[in-house]
mmCIF file of C-alpha atoms in Angstrom:
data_model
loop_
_atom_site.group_PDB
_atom_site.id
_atom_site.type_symbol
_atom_site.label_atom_id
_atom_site.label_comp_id
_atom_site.label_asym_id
_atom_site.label_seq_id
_atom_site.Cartn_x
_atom_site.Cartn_y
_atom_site.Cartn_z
ATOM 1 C CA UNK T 1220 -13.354 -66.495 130.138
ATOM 2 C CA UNK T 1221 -15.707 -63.598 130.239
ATOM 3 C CA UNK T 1222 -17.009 -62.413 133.324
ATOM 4 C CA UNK T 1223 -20.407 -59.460 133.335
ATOM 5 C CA UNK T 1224 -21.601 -58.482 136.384
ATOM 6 C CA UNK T 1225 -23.562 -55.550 137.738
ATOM 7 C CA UNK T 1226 -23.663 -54.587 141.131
ATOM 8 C CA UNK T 1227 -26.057 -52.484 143.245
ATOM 9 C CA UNK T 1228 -24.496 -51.486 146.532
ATOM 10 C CA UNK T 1229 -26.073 -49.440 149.398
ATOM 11 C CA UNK T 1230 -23.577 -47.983 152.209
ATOM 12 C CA UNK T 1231 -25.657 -46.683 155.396
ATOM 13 C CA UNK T 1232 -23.293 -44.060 157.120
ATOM 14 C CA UNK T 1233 -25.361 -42.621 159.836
ATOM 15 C CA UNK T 1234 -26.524 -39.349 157.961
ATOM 16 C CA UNK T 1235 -25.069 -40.034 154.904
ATOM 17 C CA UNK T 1236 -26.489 -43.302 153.432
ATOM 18 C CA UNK T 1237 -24.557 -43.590 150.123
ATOM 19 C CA UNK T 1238 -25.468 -45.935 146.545
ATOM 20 C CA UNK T 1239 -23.350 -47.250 144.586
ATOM 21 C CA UNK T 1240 -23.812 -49.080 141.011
ATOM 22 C CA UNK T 1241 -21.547 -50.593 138.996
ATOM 23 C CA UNK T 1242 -20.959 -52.839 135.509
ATOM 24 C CA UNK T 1243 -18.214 -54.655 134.820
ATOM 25 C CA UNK T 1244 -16.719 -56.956 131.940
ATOM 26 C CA UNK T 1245 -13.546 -58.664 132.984
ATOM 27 C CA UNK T 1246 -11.496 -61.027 130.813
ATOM 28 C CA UNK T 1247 -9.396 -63.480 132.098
ATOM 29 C CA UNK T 1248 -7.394 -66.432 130.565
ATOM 30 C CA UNK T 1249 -6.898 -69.744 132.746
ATOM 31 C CA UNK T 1250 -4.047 -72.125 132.286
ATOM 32 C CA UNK T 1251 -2.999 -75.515 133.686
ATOM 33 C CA UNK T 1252 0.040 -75.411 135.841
ATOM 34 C CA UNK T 1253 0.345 -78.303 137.244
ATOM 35 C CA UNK T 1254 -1.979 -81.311 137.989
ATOM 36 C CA UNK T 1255 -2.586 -84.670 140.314
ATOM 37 C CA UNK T 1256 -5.315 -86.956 141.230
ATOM 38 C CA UNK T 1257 -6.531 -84.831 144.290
ATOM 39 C CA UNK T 1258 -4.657 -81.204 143.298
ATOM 40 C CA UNK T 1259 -4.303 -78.839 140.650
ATOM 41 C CA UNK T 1260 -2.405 -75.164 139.826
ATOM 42 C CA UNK T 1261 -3.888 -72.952 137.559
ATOM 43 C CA UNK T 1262 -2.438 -69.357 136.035
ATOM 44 C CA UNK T 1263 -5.186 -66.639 136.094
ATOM 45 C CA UNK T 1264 -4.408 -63.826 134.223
ATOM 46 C CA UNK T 1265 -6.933 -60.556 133.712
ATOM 47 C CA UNK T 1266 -6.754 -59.164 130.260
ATOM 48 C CA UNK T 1267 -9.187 -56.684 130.398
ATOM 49 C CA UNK T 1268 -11.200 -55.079 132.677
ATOM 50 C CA UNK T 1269 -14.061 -52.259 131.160
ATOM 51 C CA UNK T 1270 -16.894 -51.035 132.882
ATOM 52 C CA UNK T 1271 -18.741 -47.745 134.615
ATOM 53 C CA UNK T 1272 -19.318 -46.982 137.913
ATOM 54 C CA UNK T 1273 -21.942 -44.516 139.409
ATOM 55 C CA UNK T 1274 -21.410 -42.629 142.362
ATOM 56 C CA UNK T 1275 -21.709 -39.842 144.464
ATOM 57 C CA UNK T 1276 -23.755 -38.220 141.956
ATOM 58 C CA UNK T 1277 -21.401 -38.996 138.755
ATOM 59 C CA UNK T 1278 -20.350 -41.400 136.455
ATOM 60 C CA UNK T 1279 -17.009 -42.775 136.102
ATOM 61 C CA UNK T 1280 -15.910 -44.644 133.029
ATOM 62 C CA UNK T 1281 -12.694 -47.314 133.703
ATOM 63 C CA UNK T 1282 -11.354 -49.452 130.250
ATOM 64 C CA UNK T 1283 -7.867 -51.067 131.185
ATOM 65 C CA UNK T 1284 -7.231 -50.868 127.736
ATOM 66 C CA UNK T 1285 -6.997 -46.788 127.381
ATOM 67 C CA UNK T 1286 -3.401 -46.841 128.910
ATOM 68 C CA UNK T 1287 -3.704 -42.974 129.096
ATOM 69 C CA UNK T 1288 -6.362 -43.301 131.960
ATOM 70 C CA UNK T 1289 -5.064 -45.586 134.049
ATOM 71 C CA UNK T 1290 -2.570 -42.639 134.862
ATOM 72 C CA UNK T 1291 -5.676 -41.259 137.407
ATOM 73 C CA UNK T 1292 -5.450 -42.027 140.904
ATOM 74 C CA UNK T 1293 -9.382 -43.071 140.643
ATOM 75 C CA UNK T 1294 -7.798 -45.859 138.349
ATOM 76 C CA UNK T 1295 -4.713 -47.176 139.790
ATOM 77 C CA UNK T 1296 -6.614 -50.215 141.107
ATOM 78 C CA UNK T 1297 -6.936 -51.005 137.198
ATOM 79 C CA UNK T 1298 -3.194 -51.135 137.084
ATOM 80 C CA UNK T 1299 -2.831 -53.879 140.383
ATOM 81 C CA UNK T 1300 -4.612 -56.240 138.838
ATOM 82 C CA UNK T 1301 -4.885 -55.926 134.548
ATOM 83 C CA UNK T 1302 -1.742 -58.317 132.883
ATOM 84 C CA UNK T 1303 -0.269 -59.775 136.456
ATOM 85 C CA UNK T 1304 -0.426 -63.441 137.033
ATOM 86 C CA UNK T 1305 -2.425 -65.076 139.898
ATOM 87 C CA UNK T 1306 -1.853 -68.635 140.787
ATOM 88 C CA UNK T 1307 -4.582 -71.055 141.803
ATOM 89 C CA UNK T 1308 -4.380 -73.902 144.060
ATOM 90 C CA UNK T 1309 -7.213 -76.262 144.090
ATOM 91 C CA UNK T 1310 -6.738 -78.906 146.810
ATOM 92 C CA UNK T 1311 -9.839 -80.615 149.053
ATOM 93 C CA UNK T 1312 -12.625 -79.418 146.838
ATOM 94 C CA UNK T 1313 -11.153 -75.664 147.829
ATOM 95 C CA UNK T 1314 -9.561 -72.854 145.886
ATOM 96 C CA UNK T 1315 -6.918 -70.195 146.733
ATOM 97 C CA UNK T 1316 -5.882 -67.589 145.126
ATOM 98 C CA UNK T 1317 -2.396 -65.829 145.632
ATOM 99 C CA UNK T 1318 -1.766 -62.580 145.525
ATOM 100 C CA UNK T 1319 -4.480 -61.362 146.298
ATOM 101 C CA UNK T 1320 -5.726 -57.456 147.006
ATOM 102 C CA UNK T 1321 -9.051 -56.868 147.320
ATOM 103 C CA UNK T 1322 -10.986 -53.133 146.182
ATOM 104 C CA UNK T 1323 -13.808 -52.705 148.537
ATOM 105 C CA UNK T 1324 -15.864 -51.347 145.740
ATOM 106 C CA UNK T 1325 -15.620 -54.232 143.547
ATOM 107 C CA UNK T 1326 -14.573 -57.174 144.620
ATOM 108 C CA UNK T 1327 -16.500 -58.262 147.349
ATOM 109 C CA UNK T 1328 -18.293 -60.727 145.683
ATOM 110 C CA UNK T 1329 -15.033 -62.277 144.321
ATOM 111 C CA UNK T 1330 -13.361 -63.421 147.475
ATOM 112 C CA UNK T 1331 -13.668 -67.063 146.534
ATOM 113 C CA UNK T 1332 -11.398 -67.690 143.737
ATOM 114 C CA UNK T 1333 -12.527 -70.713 142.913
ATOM 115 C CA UNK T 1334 -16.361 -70.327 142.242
ATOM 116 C CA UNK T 1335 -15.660 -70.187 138.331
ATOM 117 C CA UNK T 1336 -15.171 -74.169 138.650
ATOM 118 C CA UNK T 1337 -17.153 -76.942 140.183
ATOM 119 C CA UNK T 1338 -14.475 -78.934 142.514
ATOM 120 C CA UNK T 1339 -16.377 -82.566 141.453
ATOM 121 C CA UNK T 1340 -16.917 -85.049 138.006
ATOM 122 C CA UNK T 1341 -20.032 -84.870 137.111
ATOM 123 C CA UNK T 1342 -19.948 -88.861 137.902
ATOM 124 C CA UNK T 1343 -20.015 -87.382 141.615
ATOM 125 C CA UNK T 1344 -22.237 -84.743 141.656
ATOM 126 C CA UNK T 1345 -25.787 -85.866 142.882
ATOM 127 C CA UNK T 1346 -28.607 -83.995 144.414
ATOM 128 C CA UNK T 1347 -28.030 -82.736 148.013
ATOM 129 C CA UNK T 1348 -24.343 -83.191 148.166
ATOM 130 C CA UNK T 1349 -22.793 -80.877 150.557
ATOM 131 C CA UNK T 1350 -19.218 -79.601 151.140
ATOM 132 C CA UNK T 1351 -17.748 -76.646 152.810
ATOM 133 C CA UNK T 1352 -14.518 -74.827 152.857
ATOM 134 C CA UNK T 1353 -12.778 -71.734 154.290
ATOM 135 C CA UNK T 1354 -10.469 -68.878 153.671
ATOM 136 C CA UNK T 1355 -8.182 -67.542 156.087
ATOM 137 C CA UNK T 1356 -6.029 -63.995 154.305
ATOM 138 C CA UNK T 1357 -4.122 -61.857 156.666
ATOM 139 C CA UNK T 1358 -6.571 -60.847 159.044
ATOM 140 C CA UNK T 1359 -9.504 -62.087 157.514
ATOM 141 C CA UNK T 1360 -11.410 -65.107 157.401
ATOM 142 C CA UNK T 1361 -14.257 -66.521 154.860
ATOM 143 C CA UNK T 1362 -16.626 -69.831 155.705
ATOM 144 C CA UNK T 1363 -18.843 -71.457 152.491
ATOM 145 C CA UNK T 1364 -21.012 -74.113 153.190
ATOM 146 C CA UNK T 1365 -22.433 -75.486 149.537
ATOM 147 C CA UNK T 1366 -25.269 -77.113 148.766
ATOM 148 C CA UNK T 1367 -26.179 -78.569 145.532
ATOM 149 C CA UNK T 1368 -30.245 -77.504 144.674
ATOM 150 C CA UNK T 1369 -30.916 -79.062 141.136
ATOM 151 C CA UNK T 1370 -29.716 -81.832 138.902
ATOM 152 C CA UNK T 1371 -31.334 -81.027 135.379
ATOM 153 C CA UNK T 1372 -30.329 -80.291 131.673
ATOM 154 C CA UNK T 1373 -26.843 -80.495 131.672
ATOM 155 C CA UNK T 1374 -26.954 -78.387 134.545
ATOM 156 C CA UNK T 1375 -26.285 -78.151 138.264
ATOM 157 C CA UNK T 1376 -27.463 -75.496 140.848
ATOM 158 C CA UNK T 1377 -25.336 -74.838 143.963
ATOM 159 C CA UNK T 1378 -26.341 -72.459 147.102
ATOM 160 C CA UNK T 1379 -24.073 -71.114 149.020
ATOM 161 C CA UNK T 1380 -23.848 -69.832 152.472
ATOM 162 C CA UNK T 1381 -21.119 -67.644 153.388
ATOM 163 C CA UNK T 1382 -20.008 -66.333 157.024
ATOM 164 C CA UNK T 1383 -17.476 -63.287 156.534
ATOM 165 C CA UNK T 1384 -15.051 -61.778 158.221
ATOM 166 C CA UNK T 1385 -13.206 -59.023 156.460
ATOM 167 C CA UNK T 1386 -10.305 -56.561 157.394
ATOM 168 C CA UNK T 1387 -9.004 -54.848 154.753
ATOM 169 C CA UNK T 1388 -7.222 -51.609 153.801
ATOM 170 C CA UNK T 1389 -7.044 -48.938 150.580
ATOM 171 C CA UNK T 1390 -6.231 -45.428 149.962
ATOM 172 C CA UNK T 1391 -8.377 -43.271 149.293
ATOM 173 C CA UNK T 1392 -7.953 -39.540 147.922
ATOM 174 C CA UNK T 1393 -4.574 -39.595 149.427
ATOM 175 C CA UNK T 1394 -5.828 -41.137 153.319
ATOM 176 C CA UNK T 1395 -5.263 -44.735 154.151
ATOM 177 C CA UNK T 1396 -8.303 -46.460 155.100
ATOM 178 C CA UNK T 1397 -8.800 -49.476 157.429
ATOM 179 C CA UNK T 1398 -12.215 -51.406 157.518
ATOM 180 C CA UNK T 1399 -13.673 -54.145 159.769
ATOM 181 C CA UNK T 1400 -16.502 -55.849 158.709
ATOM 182 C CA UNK T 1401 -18.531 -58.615 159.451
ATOM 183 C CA UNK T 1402 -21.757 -59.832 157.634
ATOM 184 C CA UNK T 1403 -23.174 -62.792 155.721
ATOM 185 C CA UNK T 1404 -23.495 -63.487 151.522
ATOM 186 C CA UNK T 1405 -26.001 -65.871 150.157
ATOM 187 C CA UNK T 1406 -25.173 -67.027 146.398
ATOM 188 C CA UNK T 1407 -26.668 -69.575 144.131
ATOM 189 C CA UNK T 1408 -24.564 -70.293 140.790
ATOM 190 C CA UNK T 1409 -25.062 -72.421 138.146
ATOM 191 C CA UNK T 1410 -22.579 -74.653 136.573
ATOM 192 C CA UNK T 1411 -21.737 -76.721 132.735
ATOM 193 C CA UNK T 1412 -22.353 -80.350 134.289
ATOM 194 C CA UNK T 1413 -20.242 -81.738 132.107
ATOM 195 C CA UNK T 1414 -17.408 -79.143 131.792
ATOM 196 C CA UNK T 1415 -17.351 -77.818 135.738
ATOM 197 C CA UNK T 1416 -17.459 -74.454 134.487
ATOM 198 C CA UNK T 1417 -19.352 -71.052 135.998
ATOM 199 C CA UNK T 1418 -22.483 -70.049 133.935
ATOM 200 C CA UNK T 1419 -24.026 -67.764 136.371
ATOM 201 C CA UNK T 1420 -24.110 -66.607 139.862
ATOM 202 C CA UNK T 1421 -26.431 -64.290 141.579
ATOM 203 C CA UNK T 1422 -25.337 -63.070 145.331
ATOM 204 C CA UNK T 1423 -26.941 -61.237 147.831
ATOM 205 C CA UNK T 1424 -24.610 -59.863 150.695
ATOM 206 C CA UNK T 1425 -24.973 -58.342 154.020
ATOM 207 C CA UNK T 1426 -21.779 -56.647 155.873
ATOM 208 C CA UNK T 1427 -21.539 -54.264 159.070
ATOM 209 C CA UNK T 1428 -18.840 -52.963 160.950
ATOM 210 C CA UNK T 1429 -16.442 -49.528 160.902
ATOM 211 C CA UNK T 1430 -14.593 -47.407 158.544
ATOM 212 C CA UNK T 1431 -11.334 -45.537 159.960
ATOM 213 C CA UNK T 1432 -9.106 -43.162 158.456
ATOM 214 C CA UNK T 1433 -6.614 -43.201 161.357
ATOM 215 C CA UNK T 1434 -8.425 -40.383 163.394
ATOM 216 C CA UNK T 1435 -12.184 -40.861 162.869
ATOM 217 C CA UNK T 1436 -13.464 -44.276 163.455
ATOM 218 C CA UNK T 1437 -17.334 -44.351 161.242
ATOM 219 C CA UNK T 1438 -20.116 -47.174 162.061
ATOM 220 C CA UNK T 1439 -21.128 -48.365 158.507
ATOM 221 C CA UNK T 1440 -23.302 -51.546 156.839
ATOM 222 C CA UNK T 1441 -22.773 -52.468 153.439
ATOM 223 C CA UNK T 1442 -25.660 -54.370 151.162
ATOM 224 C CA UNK T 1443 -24.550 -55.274 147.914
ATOM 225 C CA UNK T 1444 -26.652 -57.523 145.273
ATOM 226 C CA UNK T 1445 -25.103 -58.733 142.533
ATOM 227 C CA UNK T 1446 -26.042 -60.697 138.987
ATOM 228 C CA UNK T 1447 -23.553 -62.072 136.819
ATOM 229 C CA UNK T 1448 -22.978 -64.250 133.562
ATOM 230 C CA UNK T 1449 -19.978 -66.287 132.473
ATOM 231 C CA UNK T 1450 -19.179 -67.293 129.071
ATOM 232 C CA UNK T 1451 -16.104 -69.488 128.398
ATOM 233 C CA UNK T 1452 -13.971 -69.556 124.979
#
């Protein structure tokens, strides 16, 4: 599977409103663990990861497969998640994904691991069939409510409405950092009726809260939008 997405993402610091935009091409390669009527495993595995980011003034350049860059500490994040089996548990229409370690910066949008697949046969799916699930990681917590819109061409059309909690940490430039956040994300994606699978999403997120580095505690809202296609080999 190959994943593009671009991302436009404002940061309002009081005094210091910040923009961020990014591209990204991941490739990842699925594989059937393990299967029963109302449960399946999947392996997830990231091959490749390329993309730019723009910020603070300059452009930074990230391609998991230079191996001599991924020796910066702006790339290390590359090296977490490039070649290192996830598993996927699909059970009650709901995905989880474990391990999992979140970078603020680009993964956001990609707290639900199982959006890339439609939980239903397409014998099921019908106009205005609803489902919701949730997500509970560490100190964390995510709520989807989905809604399918459209029925047509060989193609289905889900909103969803997500409530998020998020608490998560990183480093950096050497200083651990610690964020709370809470906020809202409205996505619609569009799925293969026929073979489950992701063709496009489209999200538009909303998050507010604090940034602290331990001694300094700094008010911040995040608004990210975010377009992406899927194309499956």
């Amino acid at each position: 599977m190959t994943h593009n997405i671009n991302n436009n993402t404002t940061l309002h610091i009081p005094g210091q409103p910040l923009f961020f935009q990014s591209n990204k091409t991941t490739i990842t390669q699925f594989s059937i663990l393990h299967h029963a009527d109302e449960y399946f495993q999947l392996s997830a595995t990231v091959l490749s990861v390329k993309g730019k980011l723009f910020a603070f003034g300059q452009e930074q350049v990230f391609n998991s497969d230079d191996t001599a860059g991924l020796n910066s500490n702006e790339l290390a994040w590359l090296k977490e998640i490039v070649n290192k089996p996830k598993t996927i548990e699909v059970k009650q229409f709901h995905a989880v994904q474990s391990p999992s370690k979140t970078n603020p910066f680009f993964d956001i949008e990609q707290e639900d691991a199982g959006k890339y697949f439609l939980p239903f046969a397409a014998s099921v799916v019908k106009l205005g069939l609803s489902w919701s699930d949730s997500t509970i990681s560490d100190s964390s917590k995510l709520v989807h409510q989905y809604l399918i819109l459209k029925v047509q061409d060989h193609q289905v059309t889900v909103s969803v409405f997500s409530d998020l909690m998020i608490k998560t940490s990183f480093t950096q430039s050497g200083q651990l950092i610690q964020q709370n956040l809470k906020g809202i994300a409205r996505a619609e994606r569009i799925y293969n009726l026929h073979t489950a699978k992701m063709i496009s999403e489209s999200v538009s997120t909303k998050l507010s809260g604090s940034s602290s580095n331990g001694m300094d505690i700094i008010p911040l809202s995040i608004e990210l939008k975010a377009a992406s296609t899927v194309s499956w080999k």
